[in-house]
Short mmCIF file of C-alpha atoms and ligand atoms in Angstrom, two decimals:
data_model
loop_
_atom_site.label_atom_id
_atom_site.label_comp_id
_atom_site.label_asym_id
_atom_site.label_seq_id
_atom_site.Cartn_x
_atom_site.Cartn_y
_atom_site.Cartn_z
CA MET A 1 14.36 20.86 -27.39
CA ASN A 2 13.30 19.43 -23.85
CA ARG A 3 13.57 15.86 -23.00
CA LEU A 4 9.95 14.83 -22.30
CA GLN A 5 9.87 13.85 -18.90
CA SER A 6 6.96 12.14 -16.90
CA VAL A 7 4.10 13.43 -15.41
CA ARG A 8 5.02 15.35 -11.51
CA GLY A 9 3.74 12.95 -8.84
CA MET A 10 3.52 9.56 -11.53
CA HIS A 11 6.61 7.32 -11.44
CA ASP A 12 7.72 4.49 -14.19
CA VAL A 13 8.55 1.20 -12.42
CA LEU A 14 12.10 0.14 -13.60
CA PRO A 15 13.24 -3.21 -13.66
CA ASP A 16 15.16 -2.88 -10.15
CA GLU A 17 11.39 -2.07 -8.51
CA ALA A 18 9.55 -4.22 -10.74
CA GLN A 19 10.29 -7.36 -9.57
CA LEU A 20 9.78 -6.39 -5.92
CA ARG A 21 6.59 -4.87 -7.02
CA ARG A 22 5.64 -8.21 -8.30
CA ARG A 23 6.31 -10.13 -5.07
CA ILE A 24 3.52 -7.94 -3.46
CA GLU A 25 1.00 -7.81 -5.80
CA GLN A 26 1.27 -11.70 -5.66
CA VAL A 27 1.37 -12.03 -2.14
CA TRP A 28 -1.92 -10.20 -1.66
CA MET A 29 -3.52 -11.87 -4.29
CA GLU A 30 -2.91 -15.20 -2.87
CA VAL A 31 -3.89 -14.29 0.03
CA ALA A 32 -7.26 -13.25 -1.11
CA HIS A 33 -7.14 -15.97 -3.22
CA GLY A 34 -6.76 -17.84 0.05
CA PHE A 35 -9.93 -16.41 1.79
CA GLY A 36 -11.88 -17.00 -1.23
CA TYR A 37 -12.22 -14.11 -2.11
CA GLU A 38 -12.49 -13.16 -6.55
CA GLU A 39 -10.84 -10.95 -8.24
CA ILE A 40 -12.77 -7.35 -10.20
CA ARG A 41 -12.05 -4.86 -12.54
CA PHE A 42 -13.45 -1.78 -13.35
CA PRO A 43 -12.28 1.57 -15.76
CA LEU A 44 -10.08 3.74 -14.68
CA VAL A 45 -12.32 6.58 -15.65
CA GLU A 46 -15.74 7.11 -14.26
CA SER A 47 -18.30 9.97 -14.34
CA THR A 48 -17.38 12.05 -12.37
CA GLU A 49 -21.23 12.04 -9.86
CA LEU A 50 -20.43 8.96 -8.75
CA PHE A 51 -17.14 10.16 -6.65
CA ARG A 52 -19.17 13.15 -5.69
CA ARG A 53 -21.86 11.03 -4.09
CA SER A 54 -19.93 8.34 -2.79
CA ILE A 55 -17.16 9.87 -1.07
CA GLY A 56 -18.61 13.28 -0.55
CA GLU A 57 -18.29 17.15 -1.69
CA ALA A 58 -16.63 18.19 1.12
CA THR A 59 -13.96 15.99 1.23
CA ASP A 60 -10.51 16.73 -0.17
CA ILE A 61 -10.36 13.94 -2.31
CA VAL A 62 -13.67 15.57 -4.14
CA ALA A 63 -13.02 18.71 -3.60
CA LYS A 64 -9.66 19.30 -4.38
CA GLU A 65 -7.45 16.39 -5.50
CA MET A 66 -9.34 14.79 -8.49
CA TYR A 67 -8.41 14.82 -12.06
CA THR A 68 -11.85 16.12 -13.77
CA PHE A 69 -12.79 16.55 -17.57
CA GLU A 70 -14.76 17.15 -20.28
CA ASP A 71 -14.81 14.52 -23.19
CA ARG A 72 -15.59 15.37 -26.56
CA ASN A 73 -19.63 14.82 -25.33
CA GLU A 74 -19.18 17.84 -22.52
CA ASP A 75 -20.15 14.29 -20.29
CA SER A 76 -17.86 15.30 -16.71
CA LEU A 77 -15.10 12.28 -15.95
CA SER A 78 -13.16 11.57 -13.33
CA LEU A 79 -9.67 9.71 -12.84
CA ARG A 80 -10.54 7.37 -9.82
CA PRO A 81 -9.26 8.50 -7.12
CA GLU A 82 -9.93 5.35 -5.42
CA GLY A 83 -12.01 2.12 -5.93
CA THR A 84 -14.61 1.31 -3.45
CA ALA A 85 -16.62 3.52 -5.50
CA GLY A 86 -16.47 1.91 -8.75
CA CYS A 87 -16.36 -1.49 -7.59
CA VAL A 88 -19.73 -0.54 -6.01
CA ARG A 89 -21.07 0.97 -9.20
CA ALA A 90 -19.94 -2.14 -10.69
CA ALA A 91 -21.10 -4.81 -8.21
CA ILE A 92 -24.61 -3.11 -8.35
CA GLN A 93 -24.64 -2.10 -12.24
CA HIS A 94 -24.30 -5.74 -12.91
CA GLY A 95 -26.41 -7.02 -10.19
CA LEU A 96 -24.14 -8.92 -8.12
CA ILE A 97 -25.04 -7.80 -5.14
CA PRO A 98 -28.97 -8.64 -4.06
CA ASN A 99 -29.67 -11.57 -1.69
CA ARG A 100 -25.64 -12.38 -2.00
CA GLN A 101 -22.94 -12.48 -0.19
CA GLN A 102 -19.65 -10.84 -2.38
CA ARG A 103 -16.17 -11.02 -1.45
CA LEU A 104 -14.31 -9.14 -4.31
CA TRP A 105 -10.63 -8.25 -4.49
CA TYR A 106 -9.02 -5.54 -6.40
CA LEU A 107 -5.71 -3.84 -7.61
CA GLY A 108 -5.10 -1.28 -10.36
CA SER A 109 -3.43 2.66 -10.44
CA PHE A 110 -5.76 5.13 -8.91
CA PHE A 111 -5.02 9.27 -9.36
CA ARG A 112 -4.86 12.21 -6.59
CA HIS A 113 -3.87 15.76 -7.82
CA GLU A 114 -2.31 15.63 -4.19
CA ARG A 115 1.30 17.87 -3.34
CA PRO A 116 3.69 15.10 -4.36
CA GLN A 117 6.37 13.85 -1.69
CA LYS A 118 7.79 10.87 -0.45
CA GLY A 119 4.66 8.38 -0.20
CA ARG A 120 2.35 10.56 -1.74
CA LEU A 121 1.92 10.45 -5.36
CA ARG A 122 -0.49 11.71 -8.10
CA GLN A 123 -0.21 8.13 -9.51
CA PHE A 124 -0.54 5.13 -7.00
CA ASP A 125 -1.59 1.58 -7.01
CA GLN A 126 -3.63 -0.28 -4.42
CA PHE A 127 -4.65 -3.62 -3.59
CA GLY A 128 -8.48 -3.74 -2.04
CA VAL A 129 -11.28 -6.08 -0.84
CA GLU A 130 -14.96 -5.08 -0.77
CA THR A 131 -17.76 -7.32 1.06
CA PHE A 132 -21.34 -7.30 0.15
CA GLY A 133 -24.49 -8.25 2.38
CA MET A 134 -22.61 -9.40 5.92
CA CYS A 135 -23.86 -6.27 8.21
CA GLY A 136 -22.11 -8.75 11.72
CA PRO A 137 -18.36 -7.61 12.94
CA ASP A 138 -17.19 -11.45 12.09
CA ILE A 139 -16.71 -10.16 8.52
CA ASP A 140 -14.43 -6.64 9.81
CA ALA A 141 -12.70 -9.10 11.47
CA GLU A 142 -11.99 -11.48 8.62
CA ILE A 143 -11.06 -8.41 6.81
CA LEU A 144 -8.47 -7.32 9.16
CA LEU A 145 -7.63 -11.28 9.61
CA LEU A 146 -6.56 -10.95 5.91
CA GLY A 147 -4.79 -8.16 5.99
CA TRP A 148 -2.77 -9.72 8.88
CA GLN A 149 -2.13 -12.78 7.09
CA GLY A 150 -0.50 -10.90 4.15
CA TRP A 151 1.74 -8.54 6.61
CA GLN A 152 2.73 -11.54 7.97
CA ARG A 153 4.36 -13.13 4.65
CA LEU A 154 5.14 -9.93 3.28
CA GLY A 155 7.43 -10.18 7.34
CA LEU A 156 6.04 -6.75 7.97
CA SER A 157 4.00 -5.80 10.86
CA PRO A 158 2.37 -2.21 10.99
CA ARG A 159 0.43 -1.44 14.05
CA LEU A 160 -3.46 -1.69 13.51
CA VAL A 161 -5.39 1.42 14.37
CA LEU A 162 -9.42 1.27 15.26
CA ASN A 163 -12.19 3.51 15.59
CA THR A 164 -16.08 3.08 15.36
CA LEU A 165 -17.99 6.00 13.62
CA GLY A 166 -20.63 5.04 15.20
CA ASN A 167 -24.26 5.19 13.15
CA PRO A 168 -25.35 8.38 11.23
CA ASP A 169 -27.74 9.48 13.69
CA GLU A 170 -24.84 9.77 16.72
CA ARG A 171 -22.10 10.96 14.24
CA LEU A 172 -24.90 13.77 13.59
CA ILE A 173 -24.63 15.01 17.28
CA TRP A 174 -21.52 14.48 17.84
CA ARG A 175 -20.50 16.44 14.58
CA LYS A 176 -22.97 19.46 16.27
CA GLN A 177 -21.77 19.03 19.53
CA LEU A 178 -18.14 19.28 18.12
CA VAL A 179 -19.35 22.27 16.11
CA GLU A 180 -20.27 24.40 18.90
CA TYR A 181 -17.28 23.58 20.75
CA PHE A 182 -15.18 24.32 18.02
CA SER A 183 -17.13 27.47 17.18
CA GLN A 184 -15.86 28.80 20.81
CA PHE A 185 -11.91 29.06 19.65
CA GLU A 186 -12.87 30.18 15.97
CA SER A 187 -10.79 33.24 16.14
CA GLN A 188 -7.64 30.79 17.13
CA LEU A 189 -8.19 28.52 13.92
CA GLU A 190 -6.33 28.74 11.23
CA GLU A 191 -7.86 28.62 8.17
CA ASP A 192 -8.09 25.33 7.16
CA ASP A 193 -9.19 24.12 10.44
CA ARG A 194 -12.13 26.57 10.23
CA ARG A 195 -12.66 25.64 6.42
CA ARG A 196 -13.31 22.39 7.35
CA LEU A 197 -15.31 23.53 10.66
CA LYS A 198 -17.77 24.57 8.06
CA THR A 199 -17.81 21.76 5.87
CA ASN A 200 -16.13 18.61 7.58
CA PRO A 201 -15.56 19.31 10.85
CA LEU A 202 -15.01 15.45 11.86
CA ARG A 203 -11.86 16.03 9.69
CA LEU A 204 -10.68 18.24 12.38
CA LEU A 205 -9.99 14.91 14.27
CA ASP A 206 -6.83 14.65 11.84
CA SER A 207 -5.73 18.39 11.88
CA LYS A 208 -2.31 18.52 12.23
CA SER A 209 -2.18 22.02 13.59
CA LYS A 210 -1.31 22.51 17.02
CA SER A 211 -4.06 24.69 17.88
CA ILE A 212 -6.95 21.68 17.01
CA GLN A 213 -4.28 19.20 18.75
CA ASP A 214 -4.58 21.31 22.26
CA LEU A 215 -8.37 22.18 21.36
CA LEU A 216 -8.75 18.16 21.23
CA GLU A 217 -8.11 17.07 24.64
CA GLU A 218 -11.47 18.36 26.34
CA ALA A 219 -13.28 17.96 22.92
CA PRO A 220 -17.27 15.74 23.02
CA GLN A 221 -16.18 12.38 22.42
CA LEU A 222 -18.20 10.17 20.23
CA GLU A 223 -18.08 7.44 22.35
CA ASN A 224 -20.33 8.85 25.33
CA LEU A 225 -22.92 8.84 22.18
CA LEU A 226 -22.84 5.12 21.06
CA GLY A 227 -25.62 3.43 21.22
CA GLU A 228 -26.47 -0.58 21.70
CA GLU A 229 -26.44 -1.69 18.51
CA SER A 230 -22.94 0.36 17.78
CA ARG A 231 -21.06 -0.20 21.29
CA THR A 232 -22.34 -4.30 20.95
CA HIS A 233 -20.89 -4.24 17.11
CA PHE A 234 -17.49 -2.84 18.35
CA ASP A 235 -17.10 -4.68 21.28
CA GLY A 236 -17.50 -8.50 18.44
CA LEU A 237 -14.86 -7.13 16.39
CA ARG A 238 -12.25 -6.50 19.51
CA GLU A 239 -13.54 -10.25 20.69
CA THR A 240 -12.49 -11.68 17.68
CA LEU A 241 -9.60 -10.46 17.04
CA ASP A 242 -8.44 -10.53 20.37
CA ALA A 243 -9.31 -14.15 20.20
CA HIS A 244 -7.07 -14.27 17.43
CA GLY A 245 -4.16 -12.50 19.40
CA ILE A 246 -4.12 -9.74 16.51
CA ASP A 247 -2.98 -6.62 18.25
CA TYR A 248 -4.55 -3.28 17.88
CA ALA A 249 -4.84 0.16 18.97
CA ILE A 250 -8.60 2.18 19.52
CA ASP A 251 -7.43 5.51 18.77
CA PRO A 252 -11.19 8.17 18.96
CA ARG A 253 -9.13 10.46 16.81
CA LEU A 254 -9.11 8.18 13.33
CA VAL A 255 -12.06 9.69 11.39
CA ARG A 256 -10.92 8.59 7.88
CA GLY A 257 -11.26 10.71 4.79
CA LEU A 258 -13.70 9.34 3.04
CA ASP A 259 -17.69 10.13 4.10
CA TYR A 260 -19.12 6.65 3.37
CA TYR A 261 -17.98 4.96 6.58
CA ASP A 262 -20.52 3.83 9.10
CA PHE A 263 -19.16 1.94 12.52
CA THR A 264 -15.51 0.59 12.01
CA VAL A 265 -13.14 2.52 10.83
CA PHE A 266 -9.68 0.85 10.67
CA GLU A 267 -5.86 2.13 9.57
CA TRP A 268 -2.27 -0.03 9.03
CA VAL A 269 -0.09 2.33 9.89
CA GLU A 270 4.17 2.10 9.91
CA GLU A 271 5.64 4.90 11.72
CA SER A 272 8.92 4.13 9.99
CA LEU A 273 7.54 6.34 6.80
CA GLY A 274 7.13 9.18 8.09
CA ALA A 275 4.51 11.55 7.35
CA GLN A 276 2.84 9.43 4.84
CA SER A 277 2.25 6.23 6.74
CA ALA A 278 -0.87 5.01 7.15
CA LEU A 279 -0.13 1.19 4.23
CA GLY A 280 -3.90 1.09 4.06
CA GLY A 281 -6.88 1.59 5.29
CA GLY A 282 -10.75 0.90 5.63
CA GLY A 283 -13.87 0.49 7.08
CA ARG A 284 -17.58 -0.56 6.88
CA TYR A 285 -19.64 1.43 4.92
CA ASP A 286 -23.65 0.00 5.10
CA ARG A 287 -25.20 2.85 3.25
CA LEU A 288 -22.82 3.72 -0.03
CA VAL A 289 -25.08 0.95 -2.01
CA GLU A 290 -28.37 2.16 -1.80
CA GLN A 291 -27.00 6.07 -1.60
CA LEU A 292 -25.47 4.55 -5.40
CA GLY A 293 -29.06 3.40 -6.19
CA GLY A 294 -28.83 -0.27 -5.13
CA ARG A 295 -30.47 -1.97 -2.44
CA ALA A 296 -29.60 -1.19 1.36
CA THR A 297 -26.83 -3.45 1.44
CA PRO A 298 -23.95 -3.60 4.17
CA ALA A 299 -20.00 -3.79 3.44
CA ALA A 300 -16.75 -3.13 3.88
CA GLY A 301 -13.59 -3.13 2.98
CA PHE A 302 -10.40 -1.67 2.71
CA ALA A 303 -7.40 -0.76 0.10
CA LEU A 304 -4.02 -0.37 0.61
CA GLY A 305 -0.93 1.50 -0.90
CA LEU A 306 1.67 -0.58 -2.74
CA GLU A 307 4.26 2.09 -2.96
CA ARG A 308 4.35 2.55 0.60
CA ILE A 309 4.36 -1.05 1.19
CA ARG A 310 7.18 -1.20 -1.27
CA GLU A 311 8.78 2.14 0.73
CA CYS A 312 8.71 -0.60 4.04
CA LEU A 313 10.03 -3.92 2.29
CA GLU A 314 12.83 -1.95 -0.11
CA ALA A 315 15.65 -2.70 3.06
CA THR A 316 14.78 -6.49 2.52
CA ALA A 317 14.55 -6.41 -1.05
CA THR A 318 16.63 -9.19 -2.77
CA THR A 319 17.97 -8.23 -6.35
CA ALA A 320 18.08 -10.33 -9.17
CA VAL A 321 22.00 -12.06 -8.65
CA ASP A 322 23.85 -13.58 -7.01
CA VAL A 323 27.14 -13.65 -8.25
CA TYR A 324 28.81 -11.95 -10.58
CA LEU A 325 31.73 -13.24 -12.86
CA VAL A 326 34.81 -11.08 -13.66
CA ALA A 327 37.27 -11.95 -15.98
CA LEU A 328 40.61 -9.95 -17.68
CA GLY A 329 41.80 -11.42 -20.82
CA GLU A 330 40.46 -13.38 -23.92
CA GLU A 331 41.04 -16.58 -22.65
CA ALA A 332 40.06 -15.86 -18.76
CA THR A 333 36.88 -14.60 -20.40
CA ALA A 334 35.75 -18.22 -21.80
CA ARG A 335 36.82 -20.15 -19.14
CA MET A 336 34.62 -17.59 -16.89
CA CYS A 337 31.79 -17.95 -19.15
CA ALA A 338 31.62 -21.60 -19.16
CA LEU A 339 32.26 -22.01 -15.50
CA GLY A 340 29.00 -20.12 -15.11
CA MET A 341 26.77 -22.46 -17.31
CA GLN A 342 28.91 -24.91 -15.11
CA LEU A 343 27.21 -23.49 -11.87
CA ARG A 344 23.90 -23.06 -13.27
CA GLU A 345 23.49 -26.14 -14.08
CA GLN A 346 25.12 -27.35 -10.32
CA MET A 347 23.02 -24.59 -8.71
CA PRO A 348 19.93 -24.22 -10.79
CA ASP A 349 19.12 -21.30 -7.41
CA LEU A 350 21.29 -19.40 -7.79
CA ARG A 351 21.30 -16.58 -10.20
CA ILE A 352 25.08 -15.75 -12.39
CA ARG A 353 25.28 -12.78 -13.80
CA THR A 354 28.41 -12.97 -16.61
CA ASN A 355 30.12 -9.67 -17.28
CA MET A 356 30.10 -8.40 -20.94
CA GLU A 357 31.74 -5.69 -23.26
CA ALA A 358 35.19 -6.72 -20.74
CA GLY A 359 36.18 -3.60 -19.61
CA SER A 360 38.84 -2.56 -16.87
CA MET A 361 38.98 -4.89 -13.59
CA LYS A 362 37.47 -1.59 -11.97
CA ALA A 363 34.88 -0.66 -14.93
CA GLN A 364 33.95 -4.51 -14.15
CA LEU A 365 33.77 -4.59 -10.48
CA ARG A 366 31.92 -1.18 -11.02
CA ARG A 367 29.08 -3.01 -12.36
CA ALA A 368 29.39 -5.78 -10.21
CA ASP A 369 27.98 -3.54 -7.41
CA LYS A 370 25.33 -1.87 -9.58
CA SER A 371 24.01 -5.68 -10.35
CA GLY A 372 23.12 -5.77 -6.30
CA ALA A 373 25.63 -9.37 -6.52
CA ARG A 374 26.53 -10.25 -2.60
CA ALA A 375 29.51 -11.95 -4.67
CA VAL A 376 32.21 -11.82 -7.31
CA LEU A 377 34.41 -14.45 -8.76
CA ILE A 378 37.52 -12.83 -10.56
CA MET A 379 39.42 -14.55 -12.77
CA GLY A 380 43.21 -12.54 -14.06
CA GLU A 381 45.97 -14.70 -15.77
CA GLU A 382 47.50 -15.66 -12.57
CA GLU A 383 44.33 -17.24 -11.71
CA LEU A 384 43.79 -18.24 -15.10
CA SER A 385 47.72 -20.48 -14.85
CA GLN A 386 46.48 -22.04 -11.40
CA LYS A 387 42.80 -23.36 -12.62
CA SER A 388 41.41 -21.11 -9.89
CA VAL A 389 38.70 -18.05 -9.34
CA VAL A 390 39.06 -15.33 -6.20
CA LEU A 391 36.09 -15.22 -4.24
CA LYS A 392 34.87 -11.34 -3.10
CA PHE A 393 31.83 -10.48 -0.90
CA LEU A 394 30.78 -7.05 -2.15
CA ARG A 395 28.50 -6.27 1.23
CA GLY A 396 29.57 -8.48 4.02
CA PRO A 397 32.63 -9.40 6.48
CA GLU A 398 33.39 -12.34 5.05
CA GLU A 399 37.29 -13.34 3.78
CA GLN A 400 38.13 -12.49 -0.08
CA GLN A 401 39.06 -16.31 -0.64
CA THR A 402 41.09 -17.97 -3.79
CA VAL A 403 39.71 -21.38 -4.80
CA LEU A 404 40.80 -24.03 -6.95
CA LEU A 405 38.05 -24.38 -10.01
CA ASP A 406 37.07 -27.76 -8.55
CA ASN A 407 36.14 -26.54 -5.27
CA ILE A 408 34.06 -23.58 -6.08
CA LYS A 409 30.58 -25.39 -5.78
CA SER A 410 31.29 -26.20 -2.61
CA ALA A 411 32.58 -23.01 -1.19
CA LEU A 412 29.71 -21.24 -2.92
CA ALA A 413 27.34 -23.25 -1.63
CA GLU A 414 28.63 -22.62 1.93
CA HIS A 415 27.05 -18.88 0.99
CA PHE A 416 24.64 -19.35 -0.52
CA ALA A 417 21.91 -21.59 0.90
CA PRO A 418 19.43 -22.71 -1.61
CA THR A 419 15.87 -20.43 -1.75
CA GLY A 420 13.47 -23.82 -2.72
P1 LIG B 501 -7.19 5.45 1.51
O1 LIG B 501 -7.15 5.39 2.45
O2 LIG B 501 -7.81 7.26 0.43
O3 LIG B 501 -8.71 4.90 1.18
O4 LIG B 501 -6.54 4.64 0.82
C1 LIG B 501 -5.82 3.48 0.96
C2 LIG B 501 -4.75 3.27 0.61
O5 LIG B 501 -4.24 4.24 0.09
C3 LIG B 501 -3.70 4.10 1.77
O6 LIG B 501 -3.79 4.09 3.48
C4 LIG B 501 -1.96 4.56 1.53
O7 LIG B 501 -1.77 3.79 1.57
C5 LIG B 501 -2.49 5.15 -0.26
N1 LIG B 501 -2.22 6.09 -0.89
C6 LIG B 501 -3.63 7.22 -0.87
N2 LIG B 501 -3.55 8.14 -1.48
C7 LIG B 501 -2.04 7.70 -1.74
C8 LIG B 501 -1.47 8.56 -2.61
N3 LIG B 501 -1.90 10.01 -3.02
N4 LIG B 501 0.19 8.12 -3.10
C9 LIG B 501 0.49 7.06 -2.52
N5 LIG B 501 -0.36 6.42 -1.76
C10 LIG B 501 -1.37 6.52 -1.32
C11 LIG B 501 -9.67 4.37 0.07
O8 LIG B 501 -9.06 4.80 -0.81
C12 LIG B 501 -10.72 3.77 0.49
N6 LIG B 501 -10.98 3.36 -0.87
C13 LIG B 501 -10.07 2.39 1.50
C14 LIG B 501 -11.76 1.51 1.49
C15 LIG B 501 -12.11 0.50 0.37
N7 LIG B 501 -12.06 1.37 2.11
C16 LIG B 501 -13.12 0.80 2.18
N8 LIG B 501 -12.95 0.00 1.30
#
């Protein structure tokens, strides 16, 4: 019988990874808390209609990537592909929006039927924030500062890329100009781009195809069509970011893959990740609340992909173990076990794992290596009789040394600073 496997693109989080995942989640929750944001949770499944009306029929997410099914009542439901739609739906339904400013955060799993590859999963986790009732550029700046603080705490520094999409009227003119411009070259376009030209011409801007990239050099620019309000908003945001010393790059080709944005859009990008390099993104969506049946309310937010963040941090990840205890023979095993207890008491920051199930020296060292420990303490017959242990480092240039049991604490203290 075939062994059952997890669904393609949907992964288990095993103990090795869970610790780092928890740290990432903790950092974002703490940062959001520190900015006075409140948690909201909403269902994994919503009516398909909600995503169609918010993300947009012509987007890849809605057209190709949703897990949509009929339930037993023949209602069309979908697994949530992102959080903004559900958050807005919940906020309208429970009256969280009118006459109030709201700052919310969420954390959870999302589902998109994309072609799985590095950094692109079919089930992935996002941390997101959504704000309602604030229309100035200050709130755009606040969510970017919130992001900046999270990256700082995690020790990451993704590139912040900004753009403005103007208001719907400005975009409509731009859209027309783009269609006119690209239509002249329709025969040179690949099939996917020809489809985009018909359904969602703005998406041509982030097409990877060479012909589009070349044509974009001469394509009409939205910047030339922006009115006073759009310009002032964008300049206001840039001034605040400059005042806080936040670096950013402006990319007039950044359009994002969801239809609900107006004015500011942004992404945090970590190029070292390769093709799927966006750690997160967001922007303003001032029309969405009204479009989903609420009272017109300005809004802005972002979401981050936690698996991609984990990928960036993996190199610097800490493991569960600092020191692994290896012993050969019954007497040495008992002595080592006692030494472990003594060290845990004397050095509570040190994570010490005792070898179980005996085994040859080679087998025990293999286990030590797998545990991720930086060092092993080894006790064989000779060390037992000399009341010493061998201190051996598994992952650094440090020399192996034989240390008397009486001195082991200070020998370890030289190499393992307390984490506080
Ligand atoms: P998004 O750009 O579609 O925006 O997703 C945000 C982040 O989620 C991406 O930058 C990426 O890190 C991660 N992500 C998306 N799809 C996948 C995938 N298939 N596998 C792994 N990670 C993925 C939104 O979802 C908007 N709701 C953001 C927002 C909130 N805008 C305003 N408020």
